[in-house]
XYZ file of C-alpha atoms in Angstrom:
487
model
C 182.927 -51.752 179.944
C 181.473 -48.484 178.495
C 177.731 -47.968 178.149
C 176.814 -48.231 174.426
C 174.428 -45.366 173.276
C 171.339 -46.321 171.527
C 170.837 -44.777 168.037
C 167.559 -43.440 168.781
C 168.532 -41.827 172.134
C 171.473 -40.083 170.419
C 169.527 -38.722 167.387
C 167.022 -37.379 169.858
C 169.715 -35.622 171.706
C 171.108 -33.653 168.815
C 168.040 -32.980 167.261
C 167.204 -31.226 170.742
C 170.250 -28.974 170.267
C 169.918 -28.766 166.572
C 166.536 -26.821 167.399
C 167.492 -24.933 170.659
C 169.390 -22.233 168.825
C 166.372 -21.402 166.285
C 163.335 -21.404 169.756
C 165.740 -18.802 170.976
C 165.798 -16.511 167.986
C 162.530 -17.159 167.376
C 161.343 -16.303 171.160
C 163.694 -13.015 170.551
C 160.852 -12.136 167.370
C 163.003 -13.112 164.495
C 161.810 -15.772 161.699
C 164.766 -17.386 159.827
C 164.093 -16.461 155.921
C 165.332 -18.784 153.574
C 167.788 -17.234 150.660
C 166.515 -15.473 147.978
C 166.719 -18.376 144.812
C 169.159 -16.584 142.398
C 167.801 -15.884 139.161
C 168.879 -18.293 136.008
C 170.580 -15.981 133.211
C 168.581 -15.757 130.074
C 169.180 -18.049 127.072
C 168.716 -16.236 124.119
C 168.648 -18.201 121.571
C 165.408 -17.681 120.808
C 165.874 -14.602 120.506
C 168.335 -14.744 118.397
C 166.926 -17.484 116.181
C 163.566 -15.162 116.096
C 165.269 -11.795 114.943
C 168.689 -12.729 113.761
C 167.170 -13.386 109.679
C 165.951 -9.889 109.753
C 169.111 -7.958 110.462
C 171.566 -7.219 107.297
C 174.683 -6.248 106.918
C 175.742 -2.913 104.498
C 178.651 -2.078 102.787
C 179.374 0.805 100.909
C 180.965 1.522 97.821
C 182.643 4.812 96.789
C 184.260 5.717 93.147
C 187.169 8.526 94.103
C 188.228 10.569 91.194
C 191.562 10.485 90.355
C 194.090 12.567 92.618
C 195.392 15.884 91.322
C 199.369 15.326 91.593
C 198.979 11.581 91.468
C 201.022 10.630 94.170
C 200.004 8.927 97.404
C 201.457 5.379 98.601
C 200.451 2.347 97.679
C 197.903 0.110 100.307
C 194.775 1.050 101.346
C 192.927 1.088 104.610
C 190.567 -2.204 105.680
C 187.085 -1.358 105.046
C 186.270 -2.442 108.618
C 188.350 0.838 109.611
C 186.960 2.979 107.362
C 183.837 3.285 109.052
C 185.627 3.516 112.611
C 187.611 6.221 111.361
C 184.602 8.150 110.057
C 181.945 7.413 113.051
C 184.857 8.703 116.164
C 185.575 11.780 114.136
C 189.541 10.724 113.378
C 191.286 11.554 110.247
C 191.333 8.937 107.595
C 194.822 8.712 105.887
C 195.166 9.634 102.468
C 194.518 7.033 100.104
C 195.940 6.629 96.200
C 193.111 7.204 94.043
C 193.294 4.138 91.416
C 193.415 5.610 87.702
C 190.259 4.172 85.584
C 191.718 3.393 81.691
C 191.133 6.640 80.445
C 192.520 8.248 83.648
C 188.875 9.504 84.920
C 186.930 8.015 88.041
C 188.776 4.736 89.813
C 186.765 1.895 90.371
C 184.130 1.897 93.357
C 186.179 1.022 96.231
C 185.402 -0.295 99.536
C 184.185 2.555 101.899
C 182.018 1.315 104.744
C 180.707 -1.442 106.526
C 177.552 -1.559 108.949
C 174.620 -3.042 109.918
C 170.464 -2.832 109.183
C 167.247 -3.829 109.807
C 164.403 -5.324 107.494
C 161.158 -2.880 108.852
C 158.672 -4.948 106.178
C 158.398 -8.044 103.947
C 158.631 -5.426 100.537
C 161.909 -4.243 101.485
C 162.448 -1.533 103.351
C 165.594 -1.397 105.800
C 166.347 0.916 108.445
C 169.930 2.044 109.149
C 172.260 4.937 110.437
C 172.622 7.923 108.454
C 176.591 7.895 109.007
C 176.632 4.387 107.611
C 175.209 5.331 104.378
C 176.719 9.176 104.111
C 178.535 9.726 100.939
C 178.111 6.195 99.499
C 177.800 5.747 95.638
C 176.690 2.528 96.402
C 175.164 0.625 99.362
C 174.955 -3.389 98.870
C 172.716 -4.985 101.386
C 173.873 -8.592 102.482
C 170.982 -10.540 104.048
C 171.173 -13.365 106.709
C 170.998 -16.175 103.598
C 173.683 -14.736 101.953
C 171.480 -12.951 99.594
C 172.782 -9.455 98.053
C 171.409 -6.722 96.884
C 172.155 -2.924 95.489
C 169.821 -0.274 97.611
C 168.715 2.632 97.141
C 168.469 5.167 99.638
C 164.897 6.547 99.907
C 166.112 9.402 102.948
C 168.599 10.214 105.079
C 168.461 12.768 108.001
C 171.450 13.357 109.620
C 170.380 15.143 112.656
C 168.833 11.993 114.148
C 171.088 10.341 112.206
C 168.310 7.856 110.666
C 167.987 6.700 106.964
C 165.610 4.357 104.906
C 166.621 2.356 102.557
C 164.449 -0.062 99.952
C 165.885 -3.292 98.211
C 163.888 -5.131 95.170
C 162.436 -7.909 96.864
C 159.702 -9.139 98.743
C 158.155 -12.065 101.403
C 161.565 -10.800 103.590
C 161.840 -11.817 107.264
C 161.106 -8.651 109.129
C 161.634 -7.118 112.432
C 158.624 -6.170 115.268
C 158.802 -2.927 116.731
C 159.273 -2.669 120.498
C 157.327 0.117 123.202
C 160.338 2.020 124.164
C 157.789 3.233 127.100
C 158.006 0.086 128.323
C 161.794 -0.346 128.302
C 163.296 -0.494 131.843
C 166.512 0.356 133.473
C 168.481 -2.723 133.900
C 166.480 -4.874 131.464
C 168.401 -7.418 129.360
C 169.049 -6.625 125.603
C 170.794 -7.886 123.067
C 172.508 -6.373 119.588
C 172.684 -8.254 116.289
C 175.113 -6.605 113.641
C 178.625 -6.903 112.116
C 181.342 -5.179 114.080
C 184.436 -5.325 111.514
C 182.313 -6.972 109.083
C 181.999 -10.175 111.285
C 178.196 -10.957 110.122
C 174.904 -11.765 112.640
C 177.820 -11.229 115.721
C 175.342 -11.148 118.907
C 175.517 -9.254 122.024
C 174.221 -8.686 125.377
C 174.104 -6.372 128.253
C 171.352 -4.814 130.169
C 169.861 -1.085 129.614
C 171.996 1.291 131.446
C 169.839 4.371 131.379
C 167.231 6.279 129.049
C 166.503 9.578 127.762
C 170.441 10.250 128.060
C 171.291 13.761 127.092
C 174.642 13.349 125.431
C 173.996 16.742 123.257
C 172.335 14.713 120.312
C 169.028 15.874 119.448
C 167.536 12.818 120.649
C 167.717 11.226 124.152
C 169.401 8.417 123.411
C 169.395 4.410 125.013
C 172.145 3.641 127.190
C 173.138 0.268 127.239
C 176.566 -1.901 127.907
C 175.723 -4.249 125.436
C 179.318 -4.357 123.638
C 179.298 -2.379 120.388
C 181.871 -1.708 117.628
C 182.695 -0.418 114.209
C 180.439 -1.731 112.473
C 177.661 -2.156 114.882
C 175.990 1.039 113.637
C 173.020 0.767 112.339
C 171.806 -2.546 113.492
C 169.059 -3.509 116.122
C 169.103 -3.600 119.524
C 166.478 -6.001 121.063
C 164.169 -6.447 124.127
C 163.760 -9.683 125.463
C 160.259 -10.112 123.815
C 162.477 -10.123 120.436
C 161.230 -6.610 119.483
C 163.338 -4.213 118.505
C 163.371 -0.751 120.927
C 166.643 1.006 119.610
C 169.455 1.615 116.256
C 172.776 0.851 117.775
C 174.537 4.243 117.169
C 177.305 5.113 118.895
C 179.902 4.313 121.956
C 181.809 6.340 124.165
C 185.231 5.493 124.480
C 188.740 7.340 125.086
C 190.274 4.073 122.994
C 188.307 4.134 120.061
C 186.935 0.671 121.064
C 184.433 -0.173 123.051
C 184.229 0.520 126.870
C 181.015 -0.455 128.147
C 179.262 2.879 127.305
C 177.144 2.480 124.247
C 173.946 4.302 122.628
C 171.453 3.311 120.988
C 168.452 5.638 118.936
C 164.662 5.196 120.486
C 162.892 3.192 117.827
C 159.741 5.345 118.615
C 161.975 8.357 117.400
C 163.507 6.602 114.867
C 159.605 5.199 113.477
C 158.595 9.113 113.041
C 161.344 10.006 110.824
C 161.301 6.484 108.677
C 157.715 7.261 108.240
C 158.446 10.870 106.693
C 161.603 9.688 105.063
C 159.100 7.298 103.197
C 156.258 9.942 102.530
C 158.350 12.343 101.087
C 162.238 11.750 101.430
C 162.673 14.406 103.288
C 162.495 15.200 107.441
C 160.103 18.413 108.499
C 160.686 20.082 112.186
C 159.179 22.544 113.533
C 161.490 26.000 115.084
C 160.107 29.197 117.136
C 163.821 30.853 116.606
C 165.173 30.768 119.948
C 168.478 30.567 121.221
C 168.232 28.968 124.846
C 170.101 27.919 127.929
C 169.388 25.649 130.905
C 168.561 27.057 134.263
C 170.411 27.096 137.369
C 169.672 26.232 140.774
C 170.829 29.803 141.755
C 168.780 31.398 138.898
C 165.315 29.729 139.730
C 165.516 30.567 143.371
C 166.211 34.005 142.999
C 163.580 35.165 140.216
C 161.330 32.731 142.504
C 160.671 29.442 139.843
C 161.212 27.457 142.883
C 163.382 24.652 141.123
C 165.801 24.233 138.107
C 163.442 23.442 134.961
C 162.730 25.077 131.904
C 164.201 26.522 129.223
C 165.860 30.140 129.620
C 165.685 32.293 126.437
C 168.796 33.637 125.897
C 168.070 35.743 122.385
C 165.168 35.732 120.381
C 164.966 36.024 116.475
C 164.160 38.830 114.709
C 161.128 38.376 112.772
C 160.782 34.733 113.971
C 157.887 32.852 115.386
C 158.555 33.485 118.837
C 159.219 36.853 118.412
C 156.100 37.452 117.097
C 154.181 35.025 119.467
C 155.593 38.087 122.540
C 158.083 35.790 124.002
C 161.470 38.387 125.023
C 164.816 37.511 126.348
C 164.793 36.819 129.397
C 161.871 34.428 129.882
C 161.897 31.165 130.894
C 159.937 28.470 128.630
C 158.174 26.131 131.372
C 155.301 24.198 128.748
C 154.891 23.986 125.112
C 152.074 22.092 124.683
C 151.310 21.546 127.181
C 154.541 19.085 127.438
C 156.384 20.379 130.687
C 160.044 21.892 129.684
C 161.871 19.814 132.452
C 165.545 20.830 130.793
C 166.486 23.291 127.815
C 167.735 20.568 125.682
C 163.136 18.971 126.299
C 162.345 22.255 124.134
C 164.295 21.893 120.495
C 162.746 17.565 120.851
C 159.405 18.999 121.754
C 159.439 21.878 119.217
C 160.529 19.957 116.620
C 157.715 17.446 116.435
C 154.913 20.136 116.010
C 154.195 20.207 112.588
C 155.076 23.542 110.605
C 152.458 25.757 109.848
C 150.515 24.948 113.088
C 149.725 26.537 115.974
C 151.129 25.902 119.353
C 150.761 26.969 122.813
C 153.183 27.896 125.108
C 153.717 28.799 128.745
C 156.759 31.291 129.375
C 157.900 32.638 133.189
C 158.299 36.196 132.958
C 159.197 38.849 136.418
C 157.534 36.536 138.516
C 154.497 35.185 136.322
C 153.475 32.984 134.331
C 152.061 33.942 130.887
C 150.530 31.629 128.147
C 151.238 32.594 124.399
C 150.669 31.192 121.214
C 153.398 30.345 118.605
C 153.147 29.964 114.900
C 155.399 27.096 114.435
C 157.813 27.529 111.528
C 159.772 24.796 109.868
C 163.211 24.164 110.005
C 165.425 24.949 106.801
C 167.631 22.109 105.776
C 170.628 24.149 105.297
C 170.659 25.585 109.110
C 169.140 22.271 110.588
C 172.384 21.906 112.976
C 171.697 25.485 113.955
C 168.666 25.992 114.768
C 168.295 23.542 117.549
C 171.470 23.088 119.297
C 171.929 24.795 122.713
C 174.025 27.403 123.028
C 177.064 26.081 125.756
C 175.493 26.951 129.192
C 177.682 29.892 130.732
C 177.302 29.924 134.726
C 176.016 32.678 136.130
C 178.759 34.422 138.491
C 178.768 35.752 141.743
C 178.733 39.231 144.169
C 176.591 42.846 144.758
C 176.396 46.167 142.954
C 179.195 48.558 141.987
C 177.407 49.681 138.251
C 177.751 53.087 136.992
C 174.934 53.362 134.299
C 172.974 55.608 131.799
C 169.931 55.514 129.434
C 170.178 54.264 126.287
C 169.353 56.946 123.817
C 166.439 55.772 121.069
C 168.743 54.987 118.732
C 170.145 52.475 121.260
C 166.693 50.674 121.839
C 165.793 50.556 118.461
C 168.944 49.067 117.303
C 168.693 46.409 120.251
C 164.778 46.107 119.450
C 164.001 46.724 123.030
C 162.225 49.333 125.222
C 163.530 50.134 128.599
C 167.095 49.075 129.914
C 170.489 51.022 131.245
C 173.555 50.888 129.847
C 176.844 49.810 131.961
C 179.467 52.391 131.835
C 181.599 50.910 134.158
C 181.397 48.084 136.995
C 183.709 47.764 140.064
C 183.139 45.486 143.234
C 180.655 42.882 143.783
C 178.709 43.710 140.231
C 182.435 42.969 138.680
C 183.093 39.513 140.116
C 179.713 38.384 139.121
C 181.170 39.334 135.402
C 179.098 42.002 134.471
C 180.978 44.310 131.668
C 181.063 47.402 130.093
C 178.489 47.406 127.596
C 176.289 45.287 128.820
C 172.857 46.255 128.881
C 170.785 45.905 132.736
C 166.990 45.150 131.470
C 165.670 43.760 135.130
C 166.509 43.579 139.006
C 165.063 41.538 140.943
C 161.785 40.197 138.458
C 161.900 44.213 138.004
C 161.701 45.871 134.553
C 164.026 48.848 134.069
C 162.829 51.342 132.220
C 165.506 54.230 132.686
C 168.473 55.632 134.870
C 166.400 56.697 137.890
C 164.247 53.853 138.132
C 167.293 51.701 138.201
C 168.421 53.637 140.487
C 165.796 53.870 142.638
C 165.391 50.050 142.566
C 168.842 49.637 143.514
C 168.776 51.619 146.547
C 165.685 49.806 147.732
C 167.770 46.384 147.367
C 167.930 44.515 150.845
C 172.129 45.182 150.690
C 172.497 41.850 152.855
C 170.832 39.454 149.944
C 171.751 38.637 146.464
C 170.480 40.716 143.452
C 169.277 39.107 140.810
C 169.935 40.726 137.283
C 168.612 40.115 133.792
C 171.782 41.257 131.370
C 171.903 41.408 127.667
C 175.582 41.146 125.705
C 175.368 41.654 122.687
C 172.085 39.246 121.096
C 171.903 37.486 124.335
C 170.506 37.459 127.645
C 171.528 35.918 130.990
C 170.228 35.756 134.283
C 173.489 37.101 136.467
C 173.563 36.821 141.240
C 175.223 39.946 142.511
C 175.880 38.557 145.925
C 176.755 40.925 148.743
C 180.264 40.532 150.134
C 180.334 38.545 152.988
């Protein structure tokens, strides 16, 4: 008959072989870890429930005159489109003007639809300038339902921020957020009306910040889903504060792909508070056009790594002009804010009020100098202008083939400069780095040229078996061009 095994005996046993396997990794050094507790997704409701009764929704109202020949088919476009067209740059399709009863202006017709923000209890609202561009009339629908007509105190387009203020008062409004304090990866949320579906919410983390996409501001990158209709409206920390106007997406569809943008509030906070001083946006210029700078460019004139912001032609008669700065230089401080990329300079520039002084720190032949700039303001008519870069052209590549000459006097005082040769014709290396008839040689190597022979002679003292480095003017601009020796 077989032996029976006593309960006891046999729970002893196993627990014995249960533990043999963890004495052996632990006499090896290793400690077991228990697994990292996975984090519970946020609920935000709150959130919602906190911030949703400030957020609005706009429309906007339009009254077309009546077409010339009068023809057109009938129908008209959804206002939810309208804005879609508008905001991703695609051509809206002709639309019949409807005739009034004396043949004159149609009735106001549906234009727009977006979203907005209650900043205080007296009604102000912040919004996109696109959404309100145009409009004859912008109706502001808040959370109970409530409508009323705005006025538009400001617009600026270039941030693409505008202020609007509705007759009423004790309204729910909005906290602003610490962009500062906004992390990669942080959870936010957006409140607005994508294709005029009202207090639609949405949530995503922060995908990156201070994205250069060519706007003048460094924008919020999130993949919180946004649509037509979006613009305009908050986008929300988890503190239910907002840090950002939901502005635009990126997408190859037209609809959203995950890539969205949102406006800094901080930025957005400095121009609502000058739209609602005077109605108007002031920004400060020096009259620069500017580049970035290359990897290749800052080793060779020895700035040790890419940063600043290479002056590519300078003004006549402008602020920086006068302030000494020449073509050529590279801007490394203003303000002692440090120029980490061209596109830093225009933000940095622009916030100095006009009128005042500023200081500035240009890289010159090898040197630093510090000069002082009388800031001037930006006109409204060449706003677009004055700050946008010029698109970065890459320095070429090879070593010297240039047959020169001096520039006569009428020469340097038509180019405003002092020194220089001309380019009479290029072959070789200097040719495949794109150097071109015409242009004008003003330094070698962190070396001003003066004339002929001292080009010459600082040409023929060139080590032959590195790359030259040459500052070239064409035409009003300036470029740092690498003649490297053929290998």
């Amino acid at each position: 008959m077989p032996r029976h095994v006593r309960t006891t005996d046999f729970l002893r046993a196993a627990g014995a072989w249960l533990a043999a396997p963890v004495l052996a990794v632990a006499a090896l050094g290793f400690v077991p870890t228990m697994p990292v507790q996975a984090q519970a997704l946020p609920d935000f409701t709150p959130l919602v429930e906190q911030v949703g009764p400030a957020v609005v929704n706009i429309r906007t109202v339009e009254r077309p005159k009546v077409a010339r020949n009068g023809s057109g088919l009938p129908g008209e476009i959804d206002e939810n489109m309208l804005e879609f067209f508008r905001r991703f740059g695609l051509p809206i399709p002709n639309q019949p003007a409807p005739r009034g009863p004396q043949g004159g202006e149609g009735e106001g017709q549906p234009r727009g639809v977006g979203s907005g923000f209650v900043l205080s209890a007296d009604g102000y609202v912040m919004t996109n300038a696109h959404v309100v561009e145009g409009a004859d009339e912008v109706i502001v629908t808040l959370n109970d339902k409530r409508e009323f007509k705005a006025r538009t105190i400001g617009s600026d387009k270039r941030s693409d921020v505008a202020l609007l203020k509705i007759d009423a008062s004790g309204l729910p409004s909005i906290r602003i957020g610490d962009v500062n304090r906004l992390k990669v990866g942080e959870w936010v949320i957006a409140i607005g009306s994508p294709f005029n579906l009202e207090n639609t919410v949405t949530a995503g983390i922060v995908s990156a910040k201070a994205r250069d996409t060519g706007d003048f501001l460094p924008l919020i990158q999130t993949d919180v889903a946004i649509n037509p209709g979006n613009s305009g409206g908050p986008l929300i920390n988890m503190r239910g504060e907002v840090v950002g106007i939901n502005s635009q997406i990126y997408s190859r569809s037209g609809g959203y792909m995950g890539i969205a943008f949102a406006i800094p509030i901080d930025e957005a906070m400095r121009v609502s508070d000058q739209l609602r001083a005077t109605g108007r946006v002031s920004r400060g210029r020096i009259g620069v056009a500017i580049d970035q700078v290359t990897k290749d460019v800052a080793e060779s004139i020895g700035l040790g790594k890419a940063a600043g912001a290479l002056v590519r032609s300078v003004e006549a008669g402008g602020p920086a002009e006068k302030a000494g700065v020449e073509p050529g230089d590279i801007i490394t401080r203003f303000e002692g804010k440090v120029i980490e990329k061209s596109a830093d300079l225009p933000r940095v520039v622009a916030s100095v009020k006009p009128g005042s002084k500023a200081t500035m720190q240009v890289f010159r032949r090898g040197a630093y100098r510090d000069l002082t700039v009388t800031v001037a303001e930006v006109e409204p008519d060449r706003a677009r202008k004055t700050a946008e870069r010029e698109t970065p052209a890459q320095p070429t590549a090879d070593s010297l083939g240039i047959a020169a000459t001096d520039l006569t006097d009428a020469q340097k005082r038509e180019l405003k400069i002092k020194g220089g040769v001309r380019v009479e014709a290029v072959d070789g290396a200097a040719a495949r780095s794109g150097i071109r008839e015409g242009d004008v040689v003003l330094s070698i190597d962190n070396t001003e040229i003066t004339n002929l022979r001292q080009f010459e002679s600082v040409v023929a003292k060139a080590d032959k078996s590195k790359a030259v480095t040459a500052l070239v003017r064409r035409g009003d601009s300036v470029n740092f061009v690498i003649i490297r020796p053929v290998r």
